[in-house]
Amino acid sequence: MRKLFSLLVFGFVLHLQAQDRPKLVVGIVVDQMKMEYLYRFSNDFSENGFKRLMNNGYVFHNMQYNYMPTYTGPGHASIYTGTTPSVHGIVGNEWFSRKSGKERYCTEDVAVKTVGDGTKAEGEMSPKNLLSTTVTDELRLANNFKGKVIGMSLKDRGAILPAGHFANWAFWYSKTGAFITSTFYGDTLPDWVTDFNNEKHYMYYINKGWDLLKPAAAYDESLADENPYEGKLNGAKPVFPYNLKEMYEKNDAGIIRSTPFGNDLLEEFAKKAIEKEALGKDINTDFLTVSFSSTDYVGHNLGPRSMELQDTYLRLDLTIADFLNYLDKTVGKGNYLVFLTADHAGAENTKFLSDNKFNVTNVEPKEIKAALKKFSTDTFGDDLLLNYSNFNLFLNREIIKTKGLDLQKVKQAFKDFLMTQDQVKRVYTEEEILAATGNDFYLNCIDKGYDPSEDGDIVVLDKPGYIEYGATGTSHGTPYSYDTHVPLIFYGWNIPKGESHDRKEITQIAPTLAQKLKIAFPNGTEAKVLVEVLEK
């Protein structure tokens, strides 16, 4: 009898532990997704994808990024660390580093090697440049490394930064068509990844080609096919249907990224990971991070008003519906927690705005650099511009010192010149940024994205609507709402139904998850939480 009682108590304790945390957390990031897409494309979504999340989960309609620059690397890092680039150190996708005096990529690590069928450069990646822990790191620490953390994406940064420093694995897509990793995670791929790669799942989509999912009349939320605001897609004219096999033969398997089928391929890979790694199968909470990148590639190339982008979201809706059904069957309804958000949003194409009588234009970065160099030579008799990128201007301090020039006066001269440019709204020097008090909203955003050991002498804020980019497609990076306003939906384990229209900030996601999972906060966060999903 005593033995039976002990077994019953033990079983009850295990049940309580299981209820204390979900079996699996799935973090979904949709690259370059505007909150507005959930509204604009709503009539064409199924009932079981985005609508299932919105109707049965908790929707934050006014989730905002709180820093500049709004790029993929900083976005993924900020979601999972609960802090901004000024703290976690990922100040861009790639940037000119003041400390090293050369270009730097956010996840580069020459100390590691490619594992899998990828090129040498594709695999020299790790989270070493991330200066804060992630919520995934803290989960691993909390359960003494018993729970698994796996990150995956078509992009290396979309897989590595969310998975954090202590992940079991991070996998990203190679132009060879294989998912690869680096020796930071292991010396060989798991057998199931090798098997998946050998099956060449990407060829199914390439052979199938890309045509509209629905009749053309259903795409009345978008502009006509082949409009003047679209660029080419992998060298092809932007017109349906797309012959992906022909694109593949002219390029490589990387072309799948710029189609909605990159998302489908990633979902297949995610389901295989859940199965083969037995995620969500014991009392130790596991965490799977999934970053859908195809939306970003299509958005950059073809813009936010293209039929291609709408088709990509309609197909992603079905992909998410299928994935949720898979989680229901394998992990069990009520046993998993999902959140869906984006790493940044995106601007309207400037020519489209201009043609509709909004006085803006795109500005090619090379034109900005040329103007700065000419100004410098005309004013100081020498080129003092060391680099201009990511809205950051770096001055050549060695030449300034050699010529006996006053650095502060040189900065002021460049600032005054930049303020004469049509696209420029404001210009801030390093000193002004570091002295920010929070009274200037845009300066505060720049301050939160600024690392004085890495960033420039001057940071430029363009006027709303302007893009430092080409004439077709779109880009992002500013602190304006078209780049900062993204979705956030919590769904599943212990999440109430509801919605909020109050302004929330992206850095609240990670500490909220930490509280929900009853683990330590990531070490760089300000620990501001979303109480709406914590209250039962």
XYZ file of C-alpha atoms in Angstrom:
536
model
C 0.000 0.000 0.000
C 2.802 2.426 0.929
C 4.549 1.711 -2.397
C 1.319 2.313 -4.320
C 0.764 5.582 -2.432
C 4.319 6.708 -3.240
C 3.796 5.970 -6.933
C 0.554 7.937 -6.923
C 2.230 10.915 -5.236
C 5.142 10.728 -7.680
C 2.714 10.656 -10.597
C 0.791 13.614 -9.177
C 4.029 15.603 -8.798
C 4.989 14.844 -12.384
C 1.531 15.998 -13.494
C 1.944 19.275 -11.601
C 5.374 19.800 -13.153
C 3.950 19.170 -16.596
C 1.203 21.739 -15.966
C 3.716 24.259 -14.614
C 5.305 24.689 -18.022
C 4.306 23.798 -21.579
C 5.954 20.772 -23.145
C 7.084 22.813 -26.139
C 7.445 26.494 -26.961
C 7.478 27.441 -30.648
C 8.676 30.919 -31.553
C 7.648 31.918 -35.083
C 9.205 34.983 -36.696
C 7.932 36.071 -40.110
C 10.600 38.150 -41.807
C 9.440 41.651 -42.905
C 5.814 41.121 -41.835
C 3.690 44.216 -41.303
C 0.765 43.954 -38.888
C -1.297 45.454 -41.659
C -1.013 42.252 -43.736
C -3.186 40.442 -41.183
C -5.862 43.017 -41.926
C -5.402 43.526 -45.672
C -5.301 39.847 -46.646
C -7.793 38.659 -44.026
C -10.648 37.873 -46.441
C -8.451 35.437 -48.318
C -6.999 33.602 -45.315
C -8.253 30.185 -44.261
C -9.954 29.691 -40.905
C -7.141 27.529 -39.542
C -3.952 29.570 -39.987
C -3.563 33.215 -38.996
C -7.262 33.400 -38.120
C -6.994 30.449 -35.748
C -4.202 32.226 -33.899
C -6.043 35.543 -33.821
C -9.459 34.145 -32.889
C -8.202 31.816 -30.162
C -5.062 33.537 -28.940
C -4.074 36.927 -27.571
C -3.398 39.565 -30.231
C -1.260 42.653 -29.637
C -2.342 44.978 -32.427
C 0.135 47.725 -31.576
C 3.475 45.948 -31.165
C 6.368 48.257 -32.054
C 10.120 48.100 -32.420
C 11.681 50.682 -30.130
C 15.032 51.290 -31.817
C 16.773 52.000 -35.102
C 17.996 50.276 -37.288
C 15.149 47.846 -37.919
C 16.920 44.989 -39.676
C 16.753 41.185 -39.523
C 19.762 40.524 -37.271
C 18.892 43.130 -34.630
C 15.215 42.120 -34.816
C 15.765 38.457 -34.057
C 18.260 39.322 -31.329
C 15.886 41.819 -29.701
C 12.900 39.451 -29.732
C 14.808 36.747 -27.877
C 17.068 38.822 -25.578
C 14.417 41.319 -24.526
C 16.797 44.200 -25.092
C 18.007 46.469 -27.893
C 21.168 46.620 -30.042
C 22.794 49.083 -27.645
C 22.952 46.199 -25.158
C 22.951 42.949 -27.143
C 25.484 44.248 -29.674
C 23.828 43.172 -32.938
C 23.657 46.642 -34.480
C 22.930 45.486 -38.034
C 22.990 42.531 -40.370
C 26.437 43.612 -41.369
C 28.120 46.826 -40.386
C 31.358 48.765 -40.518
C 32.895 48.305 -37.091
C 34.552 51.279 -35.480
C 36.490 48.921 -33.204
C 37.988 46.757 -35.949
C 37.909 49.269 -38.799
C 36.367 46.729 -41.191
C 33.046 45.219 -42.211
C 31.518 42.756 -39.797
C 28.654 40.282 -40.218
C 26.322 39.710 -37.276
C 26.921 35.954 -36.873
C 30.362 35.588 -38.456
C 32.856 33.388 -36.640
C 35.988 32.271 -38.489
C 36.868 30.007 -35.548
C 34.152 27.538 -36.581
C 33.653 25.536 -39.760
C 30.798 24.509 -42.010
C 29.067 21.248 -41.168
C 27.042 19.794 -44.028
C 26.854 20.395 -47.752
C 27.458 24.133 -47.747
C 30.214 26.465 -48.842
C 33.032 27.420 -46.459
C 31.655 30.929 -45.850
C 28.044 29.796 -45.357
C 28.917 27.812 -42.266
C 31.441 30.041 -40.477
C 28.706 31.247 -38.140
C 27.896 31.249 -34.417
C 26.198 33.447 -31.774
C 29.501 34.767 -30.375
C 28.723 38.393 -31.357
C 25.501 38.332 -29.326
C 26.349 40.001 -26.015
C 23.230 39.098 -24.016
C 21.580 35.820 -23.125
C 18.311 34.852 -24.775
C 15.145 33.431 -23.263
C 16.143 30.159 -24.932
C 19.473 30.304 -23.079
C 17.713 30.878 -19.782
C 15.402 27.930 -20.400
C 18.400 25.665 -20.950
C 19.975 26.934 -17.740
C 16.719 26.542 -15.804
C 16.281 22.865 -16.605
C 19.995 22.083 -16.277
C 20.345 21.618 -20.043
C 17.787 18.799 -20.092
C 15.306 20.533 -22.378
C 16.254 20.986 -26.015
C 16.569 24.231 -27.955
C 16.719 24.104 -31.753
C 16.708 27.082 -34.106
C 16.054 27.015 -37.843
C 15.622 29.399 -40.736
C 16.552 29.886 -44.365
C 18.903 32.618 -43.055
C 21.808 31.874 -40.726
C 21.043 34.888 -38.515
C 17.375 33.879 -38.321
C 18.383 30.495 -36.910
C 21.400 31.348 -34.753
C 20.375 34.466 -32.829
C 17.013 33.134 -31.536
C 18.569 29.802 -30.520
C 21.120 31.616 -28.360
C 24.445 30.491 -26.931
C 23.446 27.153 -25.397
C 21.305 25.688 -28.175
C 21.524 22.033 -29.070
C 21.388 22.959 -32.743
C 20.820 25.780 -35.200
C 20.264 24.963 -38.877
C 20.118 27.238 -41.897
C 19.686 26.786 -45.630
C 22.563 26.614 -48.094
C 22.453 27.488 -51.769
C 23.266 23.805 -52.314
C 19.726 22.974 -51.175
C 20.834 21.482 -47.852
C 20.284 22.585 -44.274
C 23.674 23.114 -42.656
C 25.172 24.105 -39.316
C 28.627 24.874 -37.906
C 31.109 23.186 -35.602
C 29.870 25.516 -32.854
C 26.981 23.040 -32.492
C 28.565 19.738 -33.472
C 31.098 18.073 -35.733
C 28.535 16.201 -37.838
C 24.908 16.695 -38.751
C 22.342 14.508 -36.991
C 21.417 11.541 -39.165
C 17.884 12.807 -39.646
C 19.174 16.092 -41.120
C 21.470 14.230 -43.490
C 18.569 12.019 -44.553
C 16.319 15.052 -45.072
C 18.990 16.756 -47.180
C 19.579 13.644 -49.270
C 15.878 13.516 -50.128
C 16.225 16.926 -51.862
C 12.789 18.163 -50.827
C 13.427 21.513 -52.533
C 13.292 19.883 -55.976
C 9.581 19.123 -55.556
C 8.851 22.849 -55.401
C 11.290 23.741 -58.164
C 9.750 21.188 -60.530
C 6.261 22.354 -59.577
C 6.875 26.038 -60.409
C 5.060 29.018 -58.948
C 1.619 30.117 -60.086
C -1.134 31.895 -58.175
C -2.778 29.908 -55.408
C -6.185 31.436 -56.157
C -7.867 32.992 -59.203
C -6.305 36.333 -60.143
C -9.507 38.184 -59.198
C -8.891 37.270 -55.548
C -5.759 39.445 -55.479
C -7.619 42.741 -55.594
C -5.732 43.891 -52.476
C -2.591 44.094 -54.640
C -1.494 45.924 -57.767
C -1.594 44.310 -61.193
C 0.922 41.641 -62.101
C 4.131 43.179 -63.535
C 3.819 46.739 -62.310
C 6.605 49.365 -62.418
C 7.388 49.002 -58.708
C 8.602 45.410 -58.956
C 12.147 44.261 -59.541
C 13.166 40.969 -61.094
C 12.919 37.652 -59.288
C 16.149 35.672 -59.619
C 16.697 37.422 -62.951
C 13.206 36.642 -64.250
C 10.496 39.064 -65.323
C 7.996 39.541 -62.432
C 5.048 37.807 -64.091
C 3.120 34.669 -63.146
C 3.669 31.803 -63.706
C 7.338 31.417 -62.728
C 9.444 28.652 -64.219
C 11.480 27.760 -61.132
C 13.284 24.929 -62.901
C 14.715 27.380 -65.410
C 15.716 29.752 -62.575
C 17.384 26.883 -60.740
C 19.393 25.858 -63.800
C 20.622 29.436 -64.250
C 21.371 29.958 -60.543
C 21.296 27.376 -57.728
C 18.994 25.931 -55.077
C 19.059 29.279 -53.280
C 16.292 30.490 -55.617
C 13.749 28.713 -53.412
C 14.270 31.454 -50.800
C 12.593 34.031 -53.045
C 9.421 31.980 -53.402
C 6.755 31.037 -50.860
C 8.030 27.471 -51.040
C 11.046 28.358 -48.933
C 8.551 28.637 -46.071
C 7.003 25.272 -46.966
C 10.428 23.635 -47.037
C 11.238 25.066 -43.609
C 7.950 23.787 -42.189
C 8.753 20.297 -43.476
C 12.130 20.550 -41.767
C 10.541 21.796 -38.525
C 8.130 18.866 -38.402
C 10.995 16.464 -38.966
C 12.936 18.082 -36.104
C 9.965 17.702 -33.743
C 9.648 14.052 -34.692
C 13.299 13.002 -34.675
C 14.405 15.110 -31.695
C 11.258 14.080 -29.734
C 10.461 17.700 -28.901
C 7.663 18.131 -26.369
C 7.750 14.489 -25.308
C 8.836 14.721 -21.655
C 8.493 16.979 -18.612
C 11.430 19.198 -19.639
C 10.200 22.084 -21.774
C 11.752 22.250 -25.238
C 11.960 25.346 -27.451
C 11.857 25.425 -31.252
C 12.555 28.716 -33.037
C 11.339 28.978 -36.631
C 12.024 32.016 -38.800
C 10.209 32.197 -42.150
C 12.442 34.215 -44.479
C 10.777 33.973 -47.903
C 8.446 36.864 -47.082
C 11.487 39.139 -46.774
C 13.081 38.046 -50.044
C 9.811 38.516 -51.947
C 9.153 41.850 -50.245
C 12.595 43.244 -51.050
C 12.454 42.182 -54.692
C 8.834 42.865 -55.569
C 7.458 45.183 -52.891
C 4.487 45.195 -50.506
C 1.847 45.771 -53.191
C 2.809 42.864 -55.461
C 0.580 39.894 -56.180
C 3.623 37.762 -55.408
C 3.775 39.025 -51.844
C 0.054 38.481 -51.287
C 0.353 34.965 -52.703
C 3.289 34.303 -50.380
C 1.174 35.262 -47.352
C -1.844 33.248 -48.508
C 0.395 30.203 -48.828
C 2.100 30.914 -45.491
C -1.361 30.974 -43.917
C -1.910 27.396 -45.108
C 1.572 26.415 -43.963
C 0.876 27.699 -40.458
C -2.493 25.912 -40.418
C -0.773 22.652 -41.309
C 1.924 23.222 -38.696
C -0.614 23.904 -35.936
C -2.471 20.715 -36.848
C 0.816 18.829 -36.654
C 1.493 20.247 -33.179
C -2.010 19.217 -32.103
C -1.348 15.639 -33.146
C 2.231 15.242 -31.929
C 2.545 17.457 -28.837
C -1.132 17.719 -28.033
C -3.592 20.600 -27.788
C -2.935 22.641 -24.686
C 0.592 21.284 -24.307
C 2.408 23.783 -26.506
C 2.828 27.552 -26.483
C 3.231 29.460 -29.756
C 4.056 33.084 -30.340
C 4.203 34.716 -33.762
C 5.847 38.044 -34.514
C 8.202 39.676 -37.049
C 11.784 40.947 -37.011
C 10.744 44.233 -38.659
C 8.101 45.466 -41.076
C 8.725 47.362 -44.350
C 8.159 50.596 -46.221
C 6.009 51.331 -49.238
C 7.849 51.617 -52.536
C 8.767 55.287 -52.939
C 7.900 55.465 -56.655
C 4.449 54.094 -55.860
C 4.007 56.815 -53.218
C 5.380 59.476 -55.555
C 3.085 58.408 -58.403
C 0.209 58.831 -55.956
C 1.325 62.409 -55.135
C 3.351 61.905 -51.952
C 6.572 63.841 -52.458
C 9.232 61.231 -51.627
C 11.839 59.287 -53.537
C 14.435 56.594 -53.096
C 18.072 57.605 -52.649
C 20.809 55.274 -53.789
C 23.413 54.772 -51.014
C 26.234 55.190 -53.563
C 24.864 58.660 -54.390
C 24.922 59.627 -50.707
C 28.528 58.439 -50.395
C 29.561 60.335 -53.530
C 27.976 63.555 -52.231
C 29.698 63.167 -48.844
C 33.085 62.555 -50.439
C 32.716 65.598 -52.701
C 31.693 67.786 -49.771
C 34.666 66.589 -47.747
C 37.176 67.185 -50.541
C 35.744 70.618 -51.361
C 35.670 71.659 -47.698
C 38.770 70.057 -46.171
C 40.917 69.287 -49.206
C 40.797 65.577 -48.406
C 38.348 62.676 -48.241
C 37.541 62.315 -44.541
C 34.730 59.816 -45.110
C 35.813 56.410 -43.877
C 32.441 54.716 -44.390
C 28.730 55.407 -44.785
C 26.314 52.515 -44.236
C 23.250 51.627 -42.126
C 22.591 55.385 -41.660
C 25.996 55.652 -39.904
C 28.759 57.995 -41.026
C 32.322 57.173 -39.954
C 35.053 59.788 -40.149
C 38.702 59.012 -40.804
C 40.127 60.197 -37.513
C 43.725 59.493 -38.512
C 43.565 61.953 -41.402
C 41.688 64.469 -39.246
C 44.436 64.250 -36.624
C 47.236 64.415 -39.202
C 45.747 67.552 -40.748
C 45.341 69.144 -37.323
C 41.593 69.529 -37.702
C 39.177 69.844 -34.798
C 37.090 66.654 -34.718
C 34.003 68.356 -33.282
C 34.100 71.066 -35.943
C 34.449 68.423 -38.652
C 31.435 66.574 -37.272
C 29.421 69.787 -37.212
C 30.382 70.567 -40.808
C 29.244 67.143 -42.003
C 26.065 67.485 -39.949
C 25.294 70.886 -41.490
C 25.899 69.506 -44.982
C 23.666 66.474 -44.422
C 20.860 68.720 -43.210
C 20.829 70.340 -46.687
C 19.985 67.012 -48.353
C 16.377 66.534 -49.454
C 15.938 63.159 -47.784
C 17.378 64.078 -44.374
C 15.129 64.885 -41.417
C 17.661 65.063 -38.579
C 21.322 64.327 -37.945
C 22.788 63.312 -34.598
C 26.418 63.182 -33.512
C 27.802 60.513 -31.211
C 27.825 63.008 -28.339
C 24.162 63.888 -28.836
C 23.170 60.227 -28.992
C 25.004 59.293 -25.794
C 23.477 62.286 -24.006
C 19.926 61.332 -25.055
C 17.352 61.931 -22.322
C 14.328 60.341 -23.972
C 12.554 63.633 -24.702
C 13.267 63.275 -28.430
C 11.425 60.126 -29.568
C 13.571 59.468 -32.626
C 16.823 60.236 -30.843
C 15.754 57.776 -28.158
C 15.213 55.101 -30.827
C 18.649 55.790 -32.268
C 20.216 55.669 -28.803
C 18.710 52.213 -28.175
C 20.211 50.956 -31.422
C 23.635 52.557 -30.942
C 26.832 50.942 -29.687
C 29.676 53.516 -29.436
C 32.322 50.822 -29.834
C 30.822 49.733 -33.166
C 28.715 52.535 -34.650
C 29.581 55.810 -36.371
C 30.440 59.402 -35.519
C 27.119 60.556 -36.965
C 23.728 58.869 -37.460
C 21.286 60.100 -40.080
C 17.498 60.035 -39.799
C 15.757 60.347 -43.158
C 12.339 61.910 -43.608
C 9.311 59.572 -43.447
C 8.777 57.643 -46.669
C 12.293 58.009 -48.067
C 14.308 54.832 -48.643
C 18.063 54.464 -49.018
C 17.529 51.683 -51.551
C 16.853 50.980 -55.218
C 13.822 52.171 -57.182
C 11.951 48.835 -57.143
C 10.833 46.587 -54.300
C 11.191 47.872 -50.775
C 13.421 47.995 -47.723
C 13.340 48.880 -44.019
C 15.569 50.171 -41.235
C 13.972 53.365 -39.945
C 12.164 54.059 -36.626
C 8.956 54.979 -38.480
C 5.818 52.921 -37.929
C 5.905 51.334 -41.385
C 9.168 49.637 -40.305
C 8.384 49.134 -36.608
C 4.742 47.975 -36.496
C 4.641 44.182 -36.445
C 2.213 41.477 -35.288
C 2.434 39.673 -31.986
C 0.118 36.782 -31.181
C 0.400 34.384 -28.250
C -1.497 31.113 -28.586
C -1.868 27.807 -26.773
C -0.793 26.762 -23.293
C -2.358 29.008 -20.604
C -2.951 31.862 -23.060
C -6.273 33.695 -22.700
C -8.259 34.890 -25.696
C -8.128 38.624 -26.100
C -6.585 41.635 -27.753
C -4.787 44.841 -26.887
C -4.407 48.090 -28.803
C -2.031 49.725 -26.321
C 1.491 50.398 -27.561
C 3.813 47.531 -26.648
C 7.502 47.093 -27.387
C 9.282 44.150 -28.963
C 11.651 43.866 -26.004
C 8.719 42.782 -23.812
C 8.393 39.376 -25.495
C 11.398 37.607 -23.971
C 10.818 38.678 -20.334
C 7.134 37.781 -20.701
C 8.107 34.291 -21.836
C 10.557 34.062 -18.937
C 7.791 34.868 -16.467
C 5.403 32.486 -18.197
C 7.966 29.675 -18.015
C 9.060 30.636 -14.482
C 12.718 31.027 -15.424
C 15.311 33.792 -15.086
C 15.124 36.867 -17.304
C 17.674 37.182 -20.127
C 20.554 39.111 -18.578
C 20.266 42.290 -20.668
C 16.531 42.926 -20.493
C 14.753 45.776 -18.713
C 12.179 43.119 -17.734
C 9.055 44.971 -18.837
C 6.391 42.322 -19.423
C 3.067 41.855 -21.201
C 0.822 41.304 -18.210
C -2.161 40.528 -20.455
C -0.872 37.003 -21.168
C 0.432 36.410 -17.641
C -2.847 36.964 -15.837
C -5.045 33.877 -15.703
